[in-house]
CSV table of N, CA and C in Angstrom, one decimal:
chain,number,residue,atom,x,y,z
A,1,UNK,N,18.9,-170.1,-31.4
A,1,UNK,CA,17.7,-171.5,-31.6
A,1,UNK,C,17.6,-172.3,-32.8
A,2,UNK,N,17.4,-173.4,-32.9
A,2,UNK,CA,17.6,-174.7,-33.8
A,2,UNK,C,18.2,-173.8,-35.2
A,3,UNK,N,19.3,-173.5,-34.9
A,3,UNK,CA,20.2,-173.4,-35.8
A,3,UNK,C,21.8,-174.2,-35.3
A,4,UNK,N,23.1,-173.8,-36.4
A,4,UNK,CA,23.6,-174.7,-36.2
A,4,UNK,C,25.0,-173.3,-36.6
A,5,UNK,N,25.8,-173.6,-35.6
A,5,UNK,CA,26.7,-172.1,-36.0
A,5,UNK,C,28.5,-172.5,-35.8
A,6,UNK,N,28.8,-172.8,-37.0
A,6,UNK,CA,30.5,-172.4,-37.0
A,6,UNK,C,31.5,-172.0,-37.3
A,7,UNK,N,32.6,-171.5,-36.9
A,7,UNK,CA,33.1,-170.7,-37.6
A,7,UNK,C,34.2,-171.5,-38.5
A,8,UNK,N,34.3,-170.8,-39.6
A,8,UNK,CA,35.5,-170.9,-40.4
A,8,UNK,C,36.4,-169.5,-40.8
A,9,UNK,N,37.4,-169.6,-40.7
A,9,UNK,CA,38.1,-168.7,-40.9
A,9,UNK,C,38.0,-167.1,-40.4
A,10,UNK,N,37.8,-167.7,-39.3
A,10,UNK,CA,37.3,-166.7,-37.5
A,10,UNK,C,36.4,-166.0,-37.7
A,11,UNK,N,35.7,-166.6,-38.6
A,11,UNK,CA,33.9,-165.8,-38.8
A,11,UNK,C,32.8,-167.1,-38.7
A,12,UNK,N,32.2,-166.2,-37.8
A,12,UNK,CA,30.7,-167.3,-37.5
A,12,UNK,C,29.9,-167.2,-39.0
A,13,UNK,N,29.9,-168.7,-39.0
A,13,UNK,CA,28.8,-168.9,-40.0
A,13,UNK,C,27.5,-169.8,-38.9
A,14,UNK,N,26.2,-169.3,-40.0
A,14,UNK,CA,25.1,-170.0,-39.2
A,14,UNK,C,23.9,-170.0,-40.1
A,15,UNK,N,23.3,-172.1,-40.0
A,15,UNK,CA,22.2,-171.9,-40.7
A,15,UNK,C,21.1,-172.5,-39.9
A,16,UNK,N,20.3,-172.2,-40.7
A,16,UNK,CA,19.1,-173.3,-39.7
A,16,UNK,C,19.2,-174.4,-39.9
A,17,UNK,N,19.0,-175.3,-39.1
A,17,UNK,CA,18.7,-176.9,-39.1
A,17,UNK,C,18.0,-177.2,-39.9
A,18,UNK,N,18.1,-178.5,-40.5
A,18,UNK,CA,16.7,-178.9,-41.8
A,18,UNK,C,15.7,-178.8,-41.5
A,19,UNK,N,14.6,-178.6,-42.1
A,19,UNK,CA,13.0,-178.5,-42.0
A,19,UNK,C,12.9,-177.3,-41.4
A,20,UNK,N,13.9,-175.9,-40.7
A,20,UNK,CA,13.3,-174.8,-40.4
A,20,UNK,C,13.9,-173.3,-40.9
A,21,UNK,N,13.6,-172.4,-40.8
A,21,UNK,CA,14.0,-171.5,-41.7
A,21,UNK,C,13.8,-170.1,-40.6
A,22,UNK,N,14.0,-168.9,-41.5
A,22,UNK,CA,14.4,-167.5,-40.4
A,22,UNK,C,16.1,-167.5,-40.3
A,23,UNK,N,16.1,-166.3,-39.6
A,23,UNK,CA,17.8,-166.0,-39.5
A,23,UNK,C,18.5,-166.7,-38.3
A,24,UNK,N,19.2,-167.5,-39.1
A,24,UNK,CA,20.3,-168.7,-37.9
A,24,UNK,C,21.0,-167.5,-36.7
A,25,UNK,N,20.7,-166.3,-37.1
A,25,UNK,CA,21.7,-165.3,-36.0
A,25,UNK,C,20.7,-165.2,-34.6
A,26,UNK,N,19.4,-165.4,-35.0
A,26,UNK,CA,18.7,-164.8,-33.9
A,26,UNK,C,17.2,-166.2,-33.9
A,27,UNK,N,17.0,-166.8,-34.5
A,27,UNK,CA,15.5,-167.6,-34.5
A,27,UNK,C,15.7,-168.2,-35.6
A,28,UNK,N,15.1,-169.3,-35.4
A,28,UNK,CA,14.7,-170.5,-36.4
A,28,UNK,C,13.6,-171.2,-36.3
A,29,UNK,N,12.9,-170.7,-37.2
A,29,UNK,CA,11.4,-171.9,-36.8
A,29,UNK,C,10.8,-172.4,-37.6
A,30,UNK,N,10.1,-174.0,-37.5
A,30,UNK,CA,9.4,-174.4,-37.8
A,30,UNK,C,9.0,-174.1,-39.4
A,31,UNK,N,9.3,-174.5,-40.9
A,31,UNK,CA,9.0,-174.7,-41.9
A,31,UNK,C,7.4,-174.9,-42.1
A,32,UNK,N,6.6,-174.0,-42.4
A,32,UNK,CA,5.1,-174.2,-42.4
A,32,UNK,C,4.9,-175.1,-43.2
A,33,UNK,N,4.3,-176.3,-43.4
A,33,UNK,CA,3.7,-177.4,-43.9
A,33,UNK,C,2.9,-176.2,-45.1
A,34,UNK,N,3.2,-177.0,-46.8
A,34,UNK,CA,2.5,-176.3,-47.8
A,34,UNK,C,1.0,-176.8,-47.5
A,35,UNK,N,0.0,-175.9,-47.9
A,35,UNK,CA,-1.2,-176.2,-47.8
A,35,UNK,C,-2.0,-176.7,-48.6
A,36,UNK,N,-2.2,-178.1,-48.9
A,36,UNK,CA,-2.7,-178.9,-50.2
A,36,UNK,C,-4.1,-178.2,-50.6
A,37,UNK,N,-4.5,-177.4,-51.7
A,37,UNK,CA,-5.3,-177.1,-52.1
A,37,UNK,C,-6.7,-178.2,-51.9
A,38,UNK,N,-8.1,-177.9,-51.5
A,38,UNK,CA,-9.3,-179.1,-52.1
A,38,UNK,C,-9.8,-179.3,-53.2
A,39,UNK,N,-9.4,-180.2,-53.5
A,39,UNK,CA,-10.4,-180.7,-54.8
A,39,UNK,C,-11.4,-181.6,-54.5
A,40,UNK,N,-12.4,-181.1,-54.5
A,40,UNK,CA,-13.7,-181.4,-54.8
A,40,UNK,C,-13.7,-182.8,-56.1
A,41,UNK,N,-13.8,-183.8,-55.3
A,41,UNK,CA,-14.6,-185.3,-56.3
A,41,UNK,C,-15.6,-184.7,-57.0
A,42,UNK,N,-15.2,-184.8,-58.4
A,42,UNK,CA,-16.1,-184.9,-59.4
A,42,UNK,C,-17.1,-186.2,-59.6
A,43,UNK,N,-18.3,-186.9,-59.7
A,43,UNK,CA,-18.8,-188.1,-59.7
A,43,UNK,C,-18.7,-188.1,-61.2
A,44,UNK,N,-18.7,-186.9,-61.7
A,44,UNK,CA,-19.0,-187.3,-63.2
A,44,UNK,C,-17.5,-187.6,-64.3
A,45,UNK,N,-16.4,-187.3,-63.2
A,45,UNK,CA,-14.9,-187.3,-64.2
A,45,UNK,C,-14.7,-188.8,-63.4
A,46,UNK,N,-14.3,-189.8,-64.4
A,46,UNK,CA,-14.5,-189.6,-66.1
A,46,UNK,C,-16.1,-189.7,-66.4
A,47,UNK,N,-16.3,-189.5,-67.4
A,47,UNK,CA,-18.3,-189.5,-67.7
A,47,UNK,C,-18.3,-191.0,-67.7
A,48,UNK,N,-19.0,-191.6,-66.7
A,48,UNK,CA,-19.8,-192.9,-66.7
A,48,UNK,C,-21.0,-193.5,-67.4
A,49,UNK,N,-20.9,-192.0,-67.7
A,49,UNK,CA,-22.9,-192.4,-69.0
A,49,UNK,C,-22.4,-193.6,-70.4
A,50,UNK,N,-21.5,-193.7,-70.9
A,50,UNK,CA,-21.3,-194.3,-72.0
A,50,UNK,C,-21.8,-193.7,-73.6
A,51,UNK,N,-21.7,-194.1,-74.2
A,51,UNK,CA,-22.2,-194.0,-75.4
A,51,UNK,C,-23.6,-193.2,-75.7
A,52,UNK,N,-23.7,-192.7,-76.7
A,52,UNK,CA,-25.4,-192.6,-76.8
A,52,UNK,C,-26.2,-191.7,-75.7
A,53,UNK,N,-25.7,-191.3,-74.7
A,53,UNK,CA,-26.1,-190.3,-73.8
A,53,UNK,C,-25.7,-189.3,-73.8
A,54,UNK,N,-27.0,-188.4,-72.9
A,54,UNK,CA,-26.9,-186.7,-72.8
A,54,UNK,C,-25.1,-186.5,-71.9
A,55,UNK,N,-24.9,-185.5,-71.8
A,55,UNK,CA,-24.0,-185.5,-71.1
A,55,UNK,C,-24.4,-185.4,-69.3
A,56,UNK,N,-23.1,-185.9,-68.8
A,56,UNK,CA,-23.8,-186.2,-67.3
A,56,UNK,C,-24.2,-184.9,-66.4
A,57,UNK,N,-24.9,-185.1,-65.2
A,57,UNK,CA,-25.2,-184.6,-64.8
A,57,UNK,C,-24.9,-184.6,-63.3
A,58,UNK,N,-24.1,-183.6,-62.2
A,58,UNK,CA,-24.1,-184.0,-61.1
A,58,UNK,C,-25.0,-183.4,-60.4
A,59,UNK,N,-25.8,-184.4,-59.5
A,59,UNK,CA,-27.2,-184.1,-58.6
A,59,UNK,C,-27.1,-184.5,-57.6
A,60,UNK,N,-26.7,-183.6,-56.5
A,60,UNK,CA,-26.4,-183.7,-55.2
A,60,UNK,C,-25.1,-184.6,-55.0
A,61,UNK,N,-24.0,-184.5,-55.4
A,61,UNK,CA,-22.9,-185.4,-55.3
A,61,UNK,C,-22.6,-186.2,-56.1
A,62,UNK,N,-23.8,-187.2,-56.8
A,62,UNK,CA,-24.1,-187.8,-57.6
A,62,UNK,C,-24.1,-187.9,-59.1
A,63,UNK,N,-23.9,-188.9,-59.5
A,63,UNK,CA,-23.3,-188.8,-61.5
A,63,UNK,C,-25.1,-189.2,-62.1
A,64,UNK,N,-26.0,-188.4,-62.6
A,64,UNK,CA,-26.9,-188.5,-63.1
A,64,UNK,C,-26.9,-188.6,-65.0
A,65,UNK,N,-26.8,-189.5,-65.4
A,65,UNK,CA,-27.0,-190.3,-66.6
A,65,UNK,C,-28.2,-190.3,-67.3
A,66,UNK,N,-28.5,-190.2,-69.0
A,66,UNK,CA,-29.6,-190.3,-69.1
A,66,UNK,C,-29.6,-190.1,-70.6
A,67,UNK,N,-30.2,-191.7,-71.5
A,67,UNK,CA,-29.9,-191.7,-72.6
A,67,UNK,C,-30.5,-190.4,-73.6
A,68,UNK,N,-30.1,-190.5,-74.8
A,68,UNK,CA,-30.2,-189.5,-75.4
A,68,UNK,C,-31.7,-189.7,-76.1
A,69,UNK,N,-32.4,-189.2,-76.7
A,69,UNK,CA,-33.5,-188.9,-77.4
A,69,UNK,C,-33.5,-190.3,-78.2
A,70,UNK,N,-34.9,-191.0,-78.6
A,70,UNK,CA,-34.7,-191.9,-79.8
A,70,UNK,C,-33.7,-193.0,-79.4
A,71,UNK,N,-33.0,-193.4,-78.3
A,71,UNK,CA,-32.4,-194.8,-77.8
A,71,UNK,C,-33.4,-195.1,-76.8
A,72,UNK,N,-32.9,-196.1,-76.4
A,72,UNK,CA,-33.2,-197.2,-75.3
A,72,UNK,C,-32.5,-198.0,-74.8
A,73,UNK,N,-32.3,-198.5,-73.4
A,73,UNK,CA,-32.0,-199.1,-72.6
A,73,UNK,C,-31.3,-198.1,-71.7
A,74,UNK,N,-30.5,-198.4,-70.7
A,74,UNK,CA,-29.6,-197.3,-69.4
A,74,UNK,C,-28.7,-197.5,-69.7
A,75,UNK,N,-28.1,-195.8,-69.1
A,75,UNK,CA,-26.6,-195.9,-69.2
A,75,UNK,C,-26.1,-196.5,-68.3
A,76,UNK,N,-24.9,-197.2,-68.9
A,76,UNK,CA,-23.9,-196.5,-69.8
A,76,UNK,C,-24.0,-197.8,-71.1
A,77,UNK,N,-25.5,-198.4,-71.2
A,77,UNK,CA,-26.0,-199.0,-72.1
A,77,UNK,C,-26.6,-198.4,-73.2
A,78,UNK,N,-27.0,-197.5,-73.6
A,78,UNK,CA,-28.2,-196.5,-74.3
A,78,UNK,C,-27.8,-197.2,-76.0
A,79,UNK,N,-28.5,-197.3,-76.5
A,79,UNK,CA,-28.3,-197.7,-78.0
A,79,UNK,C,-29.6,-197.7,-78.6
A,80,UNK,N,-29.4,-197.6,-80.2
A,80,UNK,CA,-30.5,-197.2,-81.1
A,80,UNK,C,-31.6,-198.9,-81.0
A,81,UNK,N,-32.4,-198.3,-81.3
A,81,UNK,CA,-33.7,-199.9,-81.1
A,81,UNK,C,-33.0,-200.5,-82.4
A,82,UNK,N,-32.2,-200.2,-83.5
A,82,UNK,CA,-32.0,-201.2,-84.1
A,82,UNK,C,-31.1,-200.8,-85.3
A,83,UNK,N,-29.7,-201.4,-85.7
A,83,UNK,CA,-28.7,-201.2,-86.7
A,83,UNK,C,-29.1,-201.9,-87.8
A,84,UNK,N,-29.7,-203.2,-87.7
A,84,UNK,CA,-30.0,-203.9,-89.1
A,84,UNK,C,-30.9,-204.3,-88.8
A,85,UNK,N,-31.6,-205.0,-89.7
A,85,UNK,CA,-32.9,-206.0,-90.1
A,85,UNK,C,-33.4,-206.8,-89.0
A,86,UNK,N,-32.0,-207.6,-88.8
A,86,UNK,CA,-32.3,-208.7,-88.1
A,86,UNK,C,-32.4,-208.3,-86.3
A,87,UNK,N,-31.9,-206.9,-86.3
A,87,UNK,CA,-32.9,-206.5,-84.4
A,87,UNK,C,-34.1,-205.9,-84.3
A,88,UNK,N,-34.7,-206.5,-85.8
A,88,UNK,CA,-36.3,-205.6,-85.3
A,88,UNK,C,-37.2,-207.1,-85.6
A,89,UNK,N,-37.9,-207.7,-85.3
A,89,UNK,CA,-39.4,-208.4,-85.4
A,89,UNK,C,-39.1,-208.5,-86.8
A,90,UNK,N,-39.3,-209.6,-87.8
A,90,UNK,CA,-39.4,-210.5,-89.0
A,90,UNK,C,-40.6,-209.1,-90.1
A,91,UNK,N,-41.6,-208.7,-88.7
A,91,UNK,CA,-42.4,-208.3,-89.7
A,91,UNK,C,-42.1,-207.0,-89.8
A,92,UNK,N,-41.2,-206.3,-89.6
A,92,UNK,CA,-40.5,-204.9,-89.3
A,92,UNK,C,-39.2,-204.8,-90.1
A,93,UNK,N,-38.9,-203.6,-90.7
A,93,UNK,CA,-37.7,-203.3,-91.3
A,93,UNK,C,-36.9,-202.1,-90.2
A,94,UNK,N,-35.6,-202.1,-90.2
A,94,UNK,CA,-34.9,-201.3,-89.7
A,94,UNK,C,-34.7,-199.4,-90.7
A,95,UNK,N,-35.3,-198.8,-90.0
A,95,UNK,CA,-35.0,-197.5,-90.9
A,95,UNK,C,-35.3,-196.3,-89.5
A,96,UNK,N,-34.1,-196.1,-90.5
A,96,UNK,CA,-33.6,-194.5,-89.1
A,96,UNK,C,-33.7,-194.9,-88.1
A,97,UNK,N,-33.3,-196.3,-87.6
A,97,UNK,CA,-32.5,-196.7,-86.7
A,97,UNK,C,-33.6,-197.1,-85.5
A,98,UNK,N,-35.2,-197.5,-86.4
A,98,UNK,CA,-36.1,-197.9,-85.3
A,98,UNK,C,-36.4,-198.9,-86.1
A,99,UNK,N,-37.3,-199.7,-85.7
A,99,UNK,CA,-37.7,-200.8,-85.8
A,99,UNK,C,-39.3,-200.2,-86.5
A,100,UNK,N,-39.8,-200.6,-87.9
A,100,UNK,CA,-40.6,-199.9,-88.8
A,100,UNK,C,-41.8,-200.6,-89.7
A,101,UNK,N,-42.6,-200.5,-90.0
A,101,UNK,CA,-43.2,-201.0,-91.0
A,101,UNK,C,-42.7,-200.3,-92.3
A,102,UNK,N,-42.3,-201.5,-93.5
A,102,UNK,CA,-41.6,-200.9,-94.2
A,102,UNK,C,-43.0,-200.6,-95.8
A,103,UNK,N,-43.9,-201.2,-95.3
A,103,UNK,CA,-45.4,-200.7,-95.9
A,103,UNK,C,-45.4,-199.5,-96.3
A,104,UNK,N,-45.9,-198.7,-95.7
A,104,UNK,CA,-46.2,-197.4,-95.7
A,104,UNK,C,-46.2,-196.7,-96.7
A,105,UNK,N,-46.5,-196.3,-97.8
A,105,UNK,CA,-46.2,-195.4,-99.4
A,105,UNK,C,-45.1,-196.3,-100.3
A,106,UNK,N,-45.4,-197.9,-100.2
A,106,UNK,CA,-44.8,-198.2,-101.0
A,106,UNK,C,-45.7,-198.9,-102.2
A,107,UNK,N,-47.0,-199.5,-101.8
A,107,UNK,CA,-47.5,-200.4,-102.5
A,107,UNK,C,-48.5,-198.8,-103.4
A,108,UNK,N,-49.5,-199.2,-104.3
A,108,UNK,CA,-50.4,-198.6,-104.9
A,108,UNK,C,-51.6,-198.6,-104.1
A,109,UNK,N,-52.2,-197.5,-104.1
A,109,UNK,CA,-53.7,-197.9,-103.8
A,109,UNK,C,-54.4,-198.9,-103.9
A,110,UNK,N,-54.8,-199.3,-102.9
A,110,UNK,CA,-55.7,-200.4,-102.4
A,110,UNK,C,-55.2,-201.8,-103.0
A,111,UNK,N,-53.7,-201.8,-102.8
A,111,UNK,CA,-52.9,-202.9,-102.7
A,111,UNK,C,-52.5,-203.4,-101.2
A,112,UNK,N,-52.5,-204.6,-101.2
A,112,UNK,CA,-51.9,-205.3,-99.9
A,112,UNK,C,-50.7,-205.4,-99.7
A,113,UNK,N,-50.2,-205.2,-98.9
A,113,UNK,CA,-48.4,-204.7,-98.5
A,113,UNK,C,-48.7,-205.8,-97.6
A,114,UNK,N,-47.3,-207.1,-97.3
A,114,UNK,CA,-47.4,-207.6,-96.5
A,114,UNK,C,-45.9,-207.9,-95.9
A,115,UNK,N,-45.1,-208.0,-94.6
A,115,UNK,CA,-43.9,-208.2,-94.7
A,115,UNK,C,-43.2,-209.5,-94.0
A,116,UNK,N,-42.4,-210.1,-95.0
A,116,UNK,CA,-41.6,-211.4,-94.7
A,116,UNK,C,-40.5,-210.9,-94.8
A,117,UNK,N,-40.0,-211.5,-93.5
A,117,UNK,CA,-38.4,-211.2,-92.9
A,117,UNK,C,-38.0,-209.8,-93.5
A,118,UNK,N,-38.2,-209.0,-92.9
A,118,UNK,CA,-37.8,-207.3,-93.2
A,118,UNK,C,-38.7,-206.8,-94.4
A,119,UNK,N,-38.6,-207.5,-95.2
A,119,UNK,CA,-38.9,-207.1,-96.7
A,119,UNK,C,-40.0,-206.8,-96.8
A,120,UNK,N,-40.7,-205.7,-97.5
A,120,UNK,CA,-42.7,-205.4,-98.1
A,120,UNK,C,-42.5,-206.3,-99.0
A,121,UNK,N,-43.3,-207.3,-99.2
A,121,UNK,CA,-44.2,-207.6,-100.4
A,121,UNK,C,-45.1,-207.3,-101.0
């Protein structure tokens, strides 16, 4: 069944038809289809969080992103508060990627320090 037989040089030669397997002299059965492994989709692959963010977390099948400490904005647009002085108001300077008053510790006791265009005077 489901085989083709021929006689070649007085010898019976049988083969299962395409898509079947088994013993062609007794019975060929349909070849089982391979079962594809189930691969769960990872909502965090590829990483959608962008730079300056913490590693993503899969929470209930959704990817959750958070900016690193000291960063502002929301993923995927996490960024430092500043990179250069002009990122800050003119009365602040960019110090360690934060807009800060550049005066503390600069002037002597009882001296007045003010900031003009990011520069302490």
